[in-house]
Coordinates of C-alpha atoms in Angstrom, one line a residue:
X1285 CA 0.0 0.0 0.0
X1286 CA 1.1 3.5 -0.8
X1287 CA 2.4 5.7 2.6
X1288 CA 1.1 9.6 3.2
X1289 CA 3.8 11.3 0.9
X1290 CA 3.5 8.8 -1.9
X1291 CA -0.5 9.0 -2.1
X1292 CA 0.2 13.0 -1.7
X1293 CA 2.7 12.6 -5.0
X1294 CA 0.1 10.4 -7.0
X1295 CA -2.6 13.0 -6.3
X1296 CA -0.4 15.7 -7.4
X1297 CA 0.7 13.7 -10.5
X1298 CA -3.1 13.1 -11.5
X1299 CA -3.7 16.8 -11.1
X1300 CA -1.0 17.9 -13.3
X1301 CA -1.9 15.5 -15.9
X1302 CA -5.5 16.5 -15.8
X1303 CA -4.7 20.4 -16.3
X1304 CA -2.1 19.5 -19.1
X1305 CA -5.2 17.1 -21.0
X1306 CA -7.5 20.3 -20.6
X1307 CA -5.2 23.1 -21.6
X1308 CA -4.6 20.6 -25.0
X1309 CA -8.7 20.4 -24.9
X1310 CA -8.8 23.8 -25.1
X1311 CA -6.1 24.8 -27.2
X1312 CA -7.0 22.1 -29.9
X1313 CA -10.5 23.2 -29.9
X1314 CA -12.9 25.9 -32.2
X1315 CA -15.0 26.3 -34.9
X1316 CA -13.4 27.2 -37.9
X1317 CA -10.1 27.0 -39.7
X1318 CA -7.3 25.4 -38.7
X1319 CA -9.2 24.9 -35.2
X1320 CA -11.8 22.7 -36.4
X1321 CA -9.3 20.5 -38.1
X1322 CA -6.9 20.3 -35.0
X1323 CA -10.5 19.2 -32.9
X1324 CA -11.2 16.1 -35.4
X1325 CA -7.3 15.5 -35.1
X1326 CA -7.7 15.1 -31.1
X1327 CA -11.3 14.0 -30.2
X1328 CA -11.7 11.9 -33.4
X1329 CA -14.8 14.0 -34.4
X1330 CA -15.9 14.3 -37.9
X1331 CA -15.9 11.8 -41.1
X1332 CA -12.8 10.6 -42.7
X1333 CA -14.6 9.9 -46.1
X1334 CA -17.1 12.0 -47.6
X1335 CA -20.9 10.7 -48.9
X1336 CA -20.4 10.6 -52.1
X1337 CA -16.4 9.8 -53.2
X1338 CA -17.1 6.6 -50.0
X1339 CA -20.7 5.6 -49.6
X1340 CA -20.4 2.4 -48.1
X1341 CA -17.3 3.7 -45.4
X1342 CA -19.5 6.7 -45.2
X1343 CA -22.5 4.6 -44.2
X1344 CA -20.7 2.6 -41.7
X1345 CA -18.7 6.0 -39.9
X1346 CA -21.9 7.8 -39.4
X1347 CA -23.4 4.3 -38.1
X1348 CA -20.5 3.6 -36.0
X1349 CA -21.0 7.3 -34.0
X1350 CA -23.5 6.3 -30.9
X1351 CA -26.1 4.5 -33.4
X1352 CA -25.1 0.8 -33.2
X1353 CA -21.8 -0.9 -32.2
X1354 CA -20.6 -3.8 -33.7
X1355 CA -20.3 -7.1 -32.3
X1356 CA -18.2 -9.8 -31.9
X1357 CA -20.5 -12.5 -34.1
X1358 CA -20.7 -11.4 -38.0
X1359 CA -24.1 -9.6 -39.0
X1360 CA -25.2 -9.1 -35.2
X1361 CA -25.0 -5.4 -33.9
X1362 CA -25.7 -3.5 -30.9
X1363 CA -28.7 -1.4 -30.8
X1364 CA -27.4 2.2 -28.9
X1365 CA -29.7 4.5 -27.1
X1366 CA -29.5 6.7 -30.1
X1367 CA -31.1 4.4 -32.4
X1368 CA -33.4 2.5 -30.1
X1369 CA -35.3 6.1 -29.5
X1370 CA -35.7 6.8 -32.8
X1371 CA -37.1 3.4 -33.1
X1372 CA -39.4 3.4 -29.9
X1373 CA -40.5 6.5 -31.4
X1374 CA -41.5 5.1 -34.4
X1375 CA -43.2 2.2 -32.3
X1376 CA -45.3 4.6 -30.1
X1377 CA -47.0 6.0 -33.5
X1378 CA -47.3 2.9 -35.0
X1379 CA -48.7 0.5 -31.6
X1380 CA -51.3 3.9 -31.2
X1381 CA -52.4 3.2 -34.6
X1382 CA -52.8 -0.5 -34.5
X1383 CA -55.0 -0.2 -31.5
X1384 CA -57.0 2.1 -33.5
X1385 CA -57.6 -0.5 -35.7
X1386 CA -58.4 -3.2 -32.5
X1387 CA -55.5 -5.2 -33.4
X1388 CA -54.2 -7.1 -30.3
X1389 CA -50.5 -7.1 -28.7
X1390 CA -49.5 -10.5 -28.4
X1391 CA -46.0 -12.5 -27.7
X1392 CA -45.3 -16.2 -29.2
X1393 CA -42.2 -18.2 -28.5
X1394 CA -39.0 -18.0 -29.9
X1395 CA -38.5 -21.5 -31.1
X1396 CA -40.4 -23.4 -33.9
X1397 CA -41.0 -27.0 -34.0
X1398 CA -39.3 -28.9 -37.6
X1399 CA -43.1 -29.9 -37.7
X1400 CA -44.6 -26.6 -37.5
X1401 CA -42.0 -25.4 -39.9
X1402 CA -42.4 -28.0 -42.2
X1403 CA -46.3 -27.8 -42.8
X1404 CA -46.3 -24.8 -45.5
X1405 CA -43.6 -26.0 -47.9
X1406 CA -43.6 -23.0 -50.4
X1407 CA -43.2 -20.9 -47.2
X1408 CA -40.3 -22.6 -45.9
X1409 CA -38.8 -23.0 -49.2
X1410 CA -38.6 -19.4 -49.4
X1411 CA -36.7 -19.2 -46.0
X1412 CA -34.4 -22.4 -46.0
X1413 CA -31.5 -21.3 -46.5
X1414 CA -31.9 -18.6 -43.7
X1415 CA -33.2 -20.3 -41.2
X1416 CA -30.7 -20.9 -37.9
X1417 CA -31.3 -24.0 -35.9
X1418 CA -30.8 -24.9 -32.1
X1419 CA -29.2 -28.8 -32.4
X1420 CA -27.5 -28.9 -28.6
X1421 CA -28.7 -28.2 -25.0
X1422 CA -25.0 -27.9 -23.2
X1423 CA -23.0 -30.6 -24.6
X1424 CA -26.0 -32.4 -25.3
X1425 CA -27.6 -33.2 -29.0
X1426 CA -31.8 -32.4 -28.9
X1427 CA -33.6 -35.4 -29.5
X1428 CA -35.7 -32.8 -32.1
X1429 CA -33.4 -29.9 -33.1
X1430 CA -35.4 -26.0 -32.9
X1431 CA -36.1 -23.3 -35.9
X1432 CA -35.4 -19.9 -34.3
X1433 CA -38.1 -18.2 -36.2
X1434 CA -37.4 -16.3 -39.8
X1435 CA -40.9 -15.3 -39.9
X1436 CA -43.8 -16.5 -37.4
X1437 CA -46.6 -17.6 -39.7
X1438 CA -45.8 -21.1 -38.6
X1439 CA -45.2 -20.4 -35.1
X1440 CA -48.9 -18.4 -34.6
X1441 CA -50.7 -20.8 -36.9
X1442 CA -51.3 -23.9 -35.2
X1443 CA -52.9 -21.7 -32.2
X1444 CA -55.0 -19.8 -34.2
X1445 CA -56.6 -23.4 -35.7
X1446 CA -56.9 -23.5 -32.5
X1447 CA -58.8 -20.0 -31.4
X1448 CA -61.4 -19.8 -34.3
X1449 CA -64.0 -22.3 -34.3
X1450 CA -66.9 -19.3 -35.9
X1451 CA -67.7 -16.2 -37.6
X1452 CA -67.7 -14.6 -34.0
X1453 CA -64.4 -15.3 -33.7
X1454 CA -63.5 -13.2 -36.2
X1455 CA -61.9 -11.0 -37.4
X1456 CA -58.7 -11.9 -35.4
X1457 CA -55.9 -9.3 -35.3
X1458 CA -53.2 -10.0 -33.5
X1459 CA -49.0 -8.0 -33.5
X1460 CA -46.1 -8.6 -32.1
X1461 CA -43.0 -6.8 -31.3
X1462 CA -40.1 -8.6 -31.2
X1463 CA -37.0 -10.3 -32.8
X1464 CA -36.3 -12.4 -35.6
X1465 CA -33.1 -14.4 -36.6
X1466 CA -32.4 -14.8 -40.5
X1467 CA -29.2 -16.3 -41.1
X1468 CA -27.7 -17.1 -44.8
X1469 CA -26.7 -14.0 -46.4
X1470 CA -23.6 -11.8 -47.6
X1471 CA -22.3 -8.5 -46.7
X1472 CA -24.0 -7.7 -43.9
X1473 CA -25.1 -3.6 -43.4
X1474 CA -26.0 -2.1 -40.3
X1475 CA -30.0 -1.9 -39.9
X1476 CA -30.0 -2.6 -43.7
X1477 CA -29.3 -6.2 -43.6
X1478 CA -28.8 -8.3 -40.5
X1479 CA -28.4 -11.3 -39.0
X1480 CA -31.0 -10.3 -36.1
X1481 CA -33.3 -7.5 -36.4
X1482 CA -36.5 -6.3 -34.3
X1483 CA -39.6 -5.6 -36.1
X1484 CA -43.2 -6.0 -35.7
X1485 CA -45.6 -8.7 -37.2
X1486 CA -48.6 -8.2 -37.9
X1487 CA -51.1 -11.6 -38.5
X1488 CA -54.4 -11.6 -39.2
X1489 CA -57.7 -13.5 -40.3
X1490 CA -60.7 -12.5 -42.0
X1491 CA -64.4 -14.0 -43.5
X1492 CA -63.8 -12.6 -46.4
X1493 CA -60.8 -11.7 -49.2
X1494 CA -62.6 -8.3 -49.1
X1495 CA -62.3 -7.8 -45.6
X1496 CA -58.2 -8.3 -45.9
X1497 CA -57.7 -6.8 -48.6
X1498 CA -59.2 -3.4 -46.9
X1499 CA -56.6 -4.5 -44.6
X1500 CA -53.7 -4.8 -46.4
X1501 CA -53.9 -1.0 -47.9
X1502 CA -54.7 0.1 -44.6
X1503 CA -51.8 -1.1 -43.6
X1504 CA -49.8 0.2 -46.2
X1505 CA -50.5 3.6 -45.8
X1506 CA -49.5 3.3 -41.9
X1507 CA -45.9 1.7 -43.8
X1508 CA -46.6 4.9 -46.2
X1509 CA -46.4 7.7 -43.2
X1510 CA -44.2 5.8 -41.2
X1511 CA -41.4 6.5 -44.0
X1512 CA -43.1 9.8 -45.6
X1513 CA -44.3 11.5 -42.2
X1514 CA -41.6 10.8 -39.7
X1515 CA -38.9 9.8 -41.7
X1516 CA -39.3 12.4 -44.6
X1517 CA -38.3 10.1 -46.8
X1518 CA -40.2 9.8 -50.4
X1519 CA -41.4 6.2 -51.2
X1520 CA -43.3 4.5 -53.9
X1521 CA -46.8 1.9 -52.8
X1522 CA -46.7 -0.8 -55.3
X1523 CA -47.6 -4.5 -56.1
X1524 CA -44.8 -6.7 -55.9
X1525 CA -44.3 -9.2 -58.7
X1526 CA -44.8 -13.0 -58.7
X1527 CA -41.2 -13.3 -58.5
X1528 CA -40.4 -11.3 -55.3
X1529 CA -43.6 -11.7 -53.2
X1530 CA -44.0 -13.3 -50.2
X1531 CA -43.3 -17.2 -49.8
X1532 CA -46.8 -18.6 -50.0
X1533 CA -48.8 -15.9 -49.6
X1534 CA -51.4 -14.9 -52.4
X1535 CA -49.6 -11.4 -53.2
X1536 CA -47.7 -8.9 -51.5
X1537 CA -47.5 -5.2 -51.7
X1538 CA -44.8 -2.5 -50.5
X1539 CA -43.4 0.6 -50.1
X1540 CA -40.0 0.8 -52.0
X1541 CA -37.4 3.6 -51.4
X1542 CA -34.3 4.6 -53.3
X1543 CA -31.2 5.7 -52.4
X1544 CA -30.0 7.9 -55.3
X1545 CA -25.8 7.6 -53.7
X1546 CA -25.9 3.8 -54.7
X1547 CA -28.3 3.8 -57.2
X1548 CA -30.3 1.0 -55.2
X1549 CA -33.7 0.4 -54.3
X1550 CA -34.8 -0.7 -50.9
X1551 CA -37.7 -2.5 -49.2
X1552 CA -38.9 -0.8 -47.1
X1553 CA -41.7 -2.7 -45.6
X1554 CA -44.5 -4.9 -46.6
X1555 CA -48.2 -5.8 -46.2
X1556 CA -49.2 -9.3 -47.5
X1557 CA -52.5 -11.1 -48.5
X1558 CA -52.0 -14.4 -47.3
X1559 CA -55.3 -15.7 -49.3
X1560 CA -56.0 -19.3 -48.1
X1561 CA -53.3 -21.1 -48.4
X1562 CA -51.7 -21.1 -44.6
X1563 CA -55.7 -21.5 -43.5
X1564 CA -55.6 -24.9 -45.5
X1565 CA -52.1 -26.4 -44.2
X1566 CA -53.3 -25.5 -40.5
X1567 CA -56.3 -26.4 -41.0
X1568 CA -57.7 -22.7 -39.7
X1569 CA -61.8 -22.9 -40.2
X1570 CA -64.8 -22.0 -38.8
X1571 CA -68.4 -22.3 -39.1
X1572 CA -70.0 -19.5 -40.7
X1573 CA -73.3 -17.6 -40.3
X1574 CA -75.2 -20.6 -42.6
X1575 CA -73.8 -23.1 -40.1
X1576 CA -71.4 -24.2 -43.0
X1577 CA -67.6 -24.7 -42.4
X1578 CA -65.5 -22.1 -44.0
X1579 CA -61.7 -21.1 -44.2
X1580 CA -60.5 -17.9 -43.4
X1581 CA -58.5 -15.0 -45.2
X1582 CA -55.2 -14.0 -43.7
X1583 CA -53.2 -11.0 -43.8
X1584 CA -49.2 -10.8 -42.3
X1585 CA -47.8 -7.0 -42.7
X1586 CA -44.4 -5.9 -41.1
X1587 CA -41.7 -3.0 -40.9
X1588 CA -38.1 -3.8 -39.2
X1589 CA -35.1 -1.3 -37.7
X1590 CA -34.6 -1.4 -41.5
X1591 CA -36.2 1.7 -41.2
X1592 CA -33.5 3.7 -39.7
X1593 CA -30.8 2.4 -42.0
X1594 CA -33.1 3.4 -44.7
X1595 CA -33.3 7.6 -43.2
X1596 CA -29.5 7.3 -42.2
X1597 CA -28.9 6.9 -46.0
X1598 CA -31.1 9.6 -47.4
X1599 CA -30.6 12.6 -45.6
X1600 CA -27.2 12.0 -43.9
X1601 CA -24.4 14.6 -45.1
X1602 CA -20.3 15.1 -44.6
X1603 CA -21.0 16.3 -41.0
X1604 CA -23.1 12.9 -40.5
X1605 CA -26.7 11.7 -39.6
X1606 CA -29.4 14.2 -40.3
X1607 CA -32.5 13.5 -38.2
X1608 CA -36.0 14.6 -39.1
X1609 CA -37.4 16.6 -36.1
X1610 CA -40.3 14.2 -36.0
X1611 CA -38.5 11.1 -34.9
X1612 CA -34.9 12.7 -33.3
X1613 CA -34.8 11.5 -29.6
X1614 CA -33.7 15.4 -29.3
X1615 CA -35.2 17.9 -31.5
X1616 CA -33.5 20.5 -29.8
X1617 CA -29.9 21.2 -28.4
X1618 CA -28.9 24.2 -26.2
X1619 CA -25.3 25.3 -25.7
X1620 CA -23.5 27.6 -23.6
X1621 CA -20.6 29.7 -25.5
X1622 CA -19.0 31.4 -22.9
X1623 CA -15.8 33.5 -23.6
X1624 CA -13.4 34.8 -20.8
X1625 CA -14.4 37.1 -17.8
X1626 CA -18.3 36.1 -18.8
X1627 CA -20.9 35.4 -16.9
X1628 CA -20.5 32.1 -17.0
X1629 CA -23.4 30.9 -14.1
X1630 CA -25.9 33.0 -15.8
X1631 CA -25.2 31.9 -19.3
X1632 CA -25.9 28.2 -18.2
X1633 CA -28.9 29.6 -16.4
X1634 CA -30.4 30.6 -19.5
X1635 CA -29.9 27.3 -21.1
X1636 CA -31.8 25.5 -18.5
X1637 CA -34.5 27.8 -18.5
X1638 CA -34.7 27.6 -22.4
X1639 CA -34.4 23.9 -22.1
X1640 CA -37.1 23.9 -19.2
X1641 CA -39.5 26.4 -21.8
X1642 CA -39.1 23.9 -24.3
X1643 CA -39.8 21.2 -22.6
X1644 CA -43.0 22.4 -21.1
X1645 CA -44.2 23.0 -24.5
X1646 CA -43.6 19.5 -25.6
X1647 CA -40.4 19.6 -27.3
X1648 CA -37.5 17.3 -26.7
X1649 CA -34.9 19.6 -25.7
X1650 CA -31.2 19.2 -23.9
X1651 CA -28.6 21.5 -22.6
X1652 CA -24.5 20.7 -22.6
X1653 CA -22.9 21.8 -20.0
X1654 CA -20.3 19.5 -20.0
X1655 CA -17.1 21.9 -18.8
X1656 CA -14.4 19.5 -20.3
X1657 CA -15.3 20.2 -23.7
X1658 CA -15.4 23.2 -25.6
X1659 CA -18.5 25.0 -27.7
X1660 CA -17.0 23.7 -31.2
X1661 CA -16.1 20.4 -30.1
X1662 CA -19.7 20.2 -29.0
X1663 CA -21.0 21.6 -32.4
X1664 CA -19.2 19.2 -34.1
X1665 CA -20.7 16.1 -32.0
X1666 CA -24.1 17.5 -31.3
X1667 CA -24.0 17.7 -35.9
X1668 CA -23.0 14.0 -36.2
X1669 CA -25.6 12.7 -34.0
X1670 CA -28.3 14.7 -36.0
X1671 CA -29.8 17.1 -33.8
X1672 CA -32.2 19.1 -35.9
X1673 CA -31.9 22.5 -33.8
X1674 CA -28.8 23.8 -32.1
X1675 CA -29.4 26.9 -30.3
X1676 CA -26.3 28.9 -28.9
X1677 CA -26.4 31.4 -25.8
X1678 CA -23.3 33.7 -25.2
X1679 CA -22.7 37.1 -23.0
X1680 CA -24.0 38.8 -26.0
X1681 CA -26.9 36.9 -26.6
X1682 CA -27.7 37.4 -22.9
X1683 CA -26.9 41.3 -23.0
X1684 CA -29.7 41.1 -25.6
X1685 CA -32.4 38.6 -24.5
X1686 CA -32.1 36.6 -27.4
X1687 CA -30.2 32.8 -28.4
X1688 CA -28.7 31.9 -32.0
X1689 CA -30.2 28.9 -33.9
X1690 CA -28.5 26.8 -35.9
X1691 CA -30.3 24.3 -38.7
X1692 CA -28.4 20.9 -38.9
X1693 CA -30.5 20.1 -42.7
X1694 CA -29.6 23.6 -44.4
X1695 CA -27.0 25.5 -41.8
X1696 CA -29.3 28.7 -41.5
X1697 CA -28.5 30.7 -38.5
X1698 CA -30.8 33.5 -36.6
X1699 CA -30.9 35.6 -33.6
X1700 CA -33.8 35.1 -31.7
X1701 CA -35.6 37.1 -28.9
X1702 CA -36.1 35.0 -26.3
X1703 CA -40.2 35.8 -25.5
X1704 CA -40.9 34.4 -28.7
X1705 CA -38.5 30.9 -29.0
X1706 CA -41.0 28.5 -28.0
X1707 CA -42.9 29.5 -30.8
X1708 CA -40.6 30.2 -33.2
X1709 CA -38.8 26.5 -32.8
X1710 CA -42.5 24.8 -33.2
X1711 CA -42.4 26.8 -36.3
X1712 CA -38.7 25.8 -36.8
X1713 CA -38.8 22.4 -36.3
X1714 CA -42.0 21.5 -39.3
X1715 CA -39.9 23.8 -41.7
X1716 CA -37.2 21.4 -41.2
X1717 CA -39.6 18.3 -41.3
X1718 CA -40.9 19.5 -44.5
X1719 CA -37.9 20.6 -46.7
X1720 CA -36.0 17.5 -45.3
X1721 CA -38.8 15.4 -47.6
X1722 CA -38.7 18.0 -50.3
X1723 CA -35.2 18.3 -50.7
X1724 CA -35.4 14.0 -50.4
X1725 CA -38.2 13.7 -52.8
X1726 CA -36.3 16.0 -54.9
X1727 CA -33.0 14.1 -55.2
X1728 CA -35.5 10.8 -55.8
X1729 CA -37.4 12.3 -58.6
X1730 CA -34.2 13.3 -60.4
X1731 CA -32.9 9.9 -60.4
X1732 CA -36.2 8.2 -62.4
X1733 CA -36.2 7.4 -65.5
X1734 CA -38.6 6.0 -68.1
X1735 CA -37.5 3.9 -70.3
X1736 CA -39.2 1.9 -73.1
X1737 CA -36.3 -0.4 -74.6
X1738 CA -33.7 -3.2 -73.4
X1739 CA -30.7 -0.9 -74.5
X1740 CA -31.9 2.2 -72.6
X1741 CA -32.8 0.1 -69.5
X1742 CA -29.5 -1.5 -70.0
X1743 CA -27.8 2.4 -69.8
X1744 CA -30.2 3.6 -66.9
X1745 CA -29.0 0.8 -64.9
X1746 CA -25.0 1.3 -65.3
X1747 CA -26.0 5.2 -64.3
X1748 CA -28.0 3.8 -61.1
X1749 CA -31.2 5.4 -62.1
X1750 CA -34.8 4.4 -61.0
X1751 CA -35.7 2.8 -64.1
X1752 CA -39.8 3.1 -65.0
X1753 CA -40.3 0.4 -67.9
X1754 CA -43.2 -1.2 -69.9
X1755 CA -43.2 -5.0 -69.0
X1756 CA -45.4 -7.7 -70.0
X1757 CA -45.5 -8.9 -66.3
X1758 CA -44.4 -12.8 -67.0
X1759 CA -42.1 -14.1 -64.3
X1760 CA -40.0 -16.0 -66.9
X1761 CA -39.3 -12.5 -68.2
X1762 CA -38.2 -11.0 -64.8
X1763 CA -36.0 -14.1 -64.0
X1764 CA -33.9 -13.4 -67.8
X1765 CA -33.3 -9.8 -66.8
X1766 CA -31.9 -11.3 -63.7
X1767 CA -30.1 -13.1 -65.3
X1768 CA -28.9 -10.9 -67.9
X1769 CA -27.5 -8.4 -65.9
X1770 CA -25.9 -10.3 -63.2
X1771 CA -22.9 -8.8 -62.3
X1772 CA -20.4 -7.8 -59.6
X1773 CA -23.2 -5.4 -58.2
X1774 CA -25.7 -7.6 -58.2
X1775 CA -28.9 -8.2 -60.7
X1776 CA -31.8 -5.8 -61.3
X1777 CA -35.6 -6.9 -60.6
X1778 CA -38.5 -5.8 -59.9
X1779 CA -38.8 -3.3 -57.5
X1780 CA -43.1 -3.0 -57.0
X1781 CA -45.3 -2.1 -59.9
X1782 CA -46.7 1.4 -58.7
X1783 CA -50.8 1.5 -58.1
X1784 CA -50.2 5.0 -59.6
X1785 CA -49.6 3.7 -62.9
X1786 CA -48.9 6.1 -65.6
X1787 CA -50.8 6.1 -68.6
X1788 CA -50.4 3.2 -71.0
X1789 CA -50.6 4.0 -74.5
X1790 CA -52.2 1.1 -77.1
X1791 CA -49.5 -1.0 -78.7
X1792 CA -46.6 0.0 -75.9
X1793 CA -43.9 -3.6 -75.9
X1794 CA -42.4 -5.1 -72.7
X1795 CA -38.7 -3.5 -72.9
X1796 CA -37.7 -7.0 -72.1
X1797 CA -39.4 -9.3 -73.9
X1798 CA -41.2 -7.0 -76.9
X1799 CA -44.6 -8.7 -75.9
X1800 CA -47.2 -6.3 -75.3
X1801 CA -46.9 -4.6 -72.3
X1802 CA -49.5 -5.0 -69.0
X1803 CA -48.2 -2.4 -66.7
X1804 CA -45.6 0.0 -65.6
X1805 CA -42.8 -1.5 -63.1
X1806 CA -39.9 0.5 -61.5
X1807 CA -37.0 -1.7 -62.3
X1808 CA -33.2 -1.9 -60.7
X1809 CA -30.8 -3.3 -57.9
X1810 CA -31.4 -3.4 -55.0
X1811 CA -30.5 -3.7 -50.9

């Protein structure tokens, strides 16, 4: 153990140290110039590639700052705080909604039964090669090895055989929130494609194929404000093709997104019309008002943590992520910029109180007043995490009654009085909200392009457009485009054939196949 004069040296030592690591702090700190680049040099702030010469280093810098952490098994991550707001936010809409609709919150089991599994076999055909299985207890083989489920059609199934026995048992709507484990797949991207993932399922069953399909638009447009309302991100509604709906279900639609950086398409989430075919393998009837026994209509819909990966890609920048006010765990960041011989205690003051004003008012707002760390370092970290709103409050800001904001999705700055900031931030925040989607929708729309011929689809493709083409809307067809441009970057199909469809002239050829054409498809590669 250390004597009196040697525990008196060590506390000495520390001190030293600790003034010599906040004199550097401060020295290496600011906001501009030569400043700003020292700060990245010696907090490891900022992006060392930028958006658009890097996406995929890009994507995995800004993910990498406080939104996930990666872990020590291949295609598993760690959910931060960060990123489980956002998504708890996104939940909160969503679960209010559902009850709206009198769908029921539910929980089934984590492990499926080879049996269970096995039942729907275009189902599980569809998820074979991703399903992960549980063959050992300890050192122990299982007598019957465990599914961990892809999917839970075949986990809910056999109970709901079980549950409806007549039409007054229906409809049934029942969700869940939870995980799901899908294992066979390559290159593995935060939120975007994962080994493990939370979601919500929706299942449902119905009397009639009129009822679910009501449903399954319903749904849809839930999907539809989900990505357009909160995330600001533009998205198309569509029918999915032959080829790419769901395993076993009778047809699936989606909302697709783009990302106009990579020239890909994504999934964003689904709603499908189940018809009758999981109602015939378990067995799921009832006796109807005639006293006649009938199967029912199901519906399974779903949107996954995909979502954030989705918004991280779309409106992050060189600074990093970008958050819409709508779904940013905090809309609203206050800072103290004190300078020397100021009034520093009354300065920080006035960032409570605006913090506490904003609060009250139903904003989510937080003050730094972390001392360790200067204004600019805190600029610089507050811009990578997304913020929307920065607002800044110095001696003069406090001479005048007023604070600085700062936009994170367009930079503006202003000087505003302080009796008017609640207000003026409301305001604030749904100007940001809006041109975040316009400025989105923007860079989408500029990236579309019609095409009606296999050698202009062929050069929309190799400049990563959103290709709109005639097709004849055979899945032979979709399967040789697949085929035909397979490459390093992967093949183009189908993305969703939009219910807006454009106008069809008499006579118009499939740019594929030169049969005549049945609709309009967006075409490309995708996530």
């Amino acid at each position: 153990m250390d004597g009196p004069s040697e525990k008196k040296e060590k506390v000495v030592k520390e001190k030293v140290v600790k003034e010599k690591v906040a004199k550097e702090k401060g020295a290496t700190s600011g906001t501009g110039g030569k400043k700003k680049k020292d700060v990245k040099k010696e907090t490891g702030l900022g992006l060392s590639v930028k958006k658009d010469e890097n996406f995929g280093e890009w994507y995995s810098e800004v993910c990498k700052h406080e939104m996930i952490e990666y872990y020590d098994i291949s295609g598993c991550y760690i959910l931060r705080p960060w990123s489980m707001a956002i998504w708890e936010i996104m939940h909160a809409f969503f679960d209010a909604e559902l009850k709206k609709m009198k769908v029921k919150n539910c929980y089934f089991p984590l492990f499926v039964s080879p049996g269970a599994l096995e039942r729907e076999t275009d189902h599980i055909e569809g998820f074979a090669p991703e399903v992960a299985w549980v063959t050992k207890s300890g050192k122990s083989d299982l007598e019957v090895p465990l599914a961990i489920r892809p999917t839970s059609e075949t986990v809910m199934y056999p109970y709901f055989s079980k549950w409806i026995r007549g039409h007054r048992d229906l409809p049934l709507k029942l969700n869940q929130w939870c995980n799901v484990v899908r294992w066979e797949f390559s290159n593995p991207t935060p939120f975007i494609r994962s080994r493990e993932f939370l979601w919500q399922e929706g299942h449902t069953a119905f009397a009639t194929k009129e009822e679910a399909d009501e449903e399954v638009l319903q749904v849809l447009e839930l999907y539809r404000r989900i990505y357009e309302e909160y995330l600001a991100v533009p998205i198309v509604k569509g029918m999915k093709s032959e080829n790419e709906k769901f395993a076993g279900g009778l047809y699936t639609t989606s909302i697709e997104a783009f990302i106009p950086n990579t020239g890909r398409g994504v999934q964003g989430a689904t709603s499908h019309c189940l018809g009758q075919n999981f109602a015939k393998m378990f067995e799921i009837n009832y006796e109807n008002e005639k006293g006649e026994t009938a199967m029912v209509w199901q519906n399974s819909w779903a949107y996954t943590t995909r979502t954030i990966g989705v918004m991280i890609m779309t409106h992050g920048d060189d600074k990093g992520l970008i958050l819409p006010p709508k779904i940013a765990p905090v809309q609203v960041v206050v800072i103290p910029v004190p300078y020397k011989d100021a009034n520093t205690q009354g300065i920080f003051d006035a960032c409570i109180a605006t913090v506490s004003a904003l609060s009250e008012a139903g904003i989510r707002a937080e003050e730094d007043l972390r001392d360790n760390y200067s204004p600019g370092w805190k600029y610089s970290n507050w811009e990578m995490k997304g913020v929307p709103l920065r607002i800044e409050i110095g001696p003069r800001d406090l001479e005048n009654d007023q604070v600085r904001t700062v936009r994170r999705d367009n930079g503006v700055k202003e000087d505003i009085p302080r009796g008017g900031l609640v207000e003026h931030v409301k305001e604030l925040l749904v100007k940001i909200q809006e041109n975040m989607f316009e400025v989105a929708k923007q860079k989408r729309e500029a990236c579309v392009e019609v095409i009606k011929t296999w050698d202009e689809f062929s050069n929309a493709l190799k400049e990563k457009k959103l290709i709109l083409a005639p097709w004849c809307d055979e899945k032979e067809v979709e399967i040789d485009v697949k085929g035909r441009t397979k490459g390093e970057t992967g093949a183009a199909k189908t993305l969703c054939s939009p219910f807006e469809q454009p106008e069809l002239p008499e006579g118009t050829l499939c740019f594929a196949s030169g049969k005549p054409a049945k609709k309009w498809t967006y075409w490309g590669r995708s996530y």
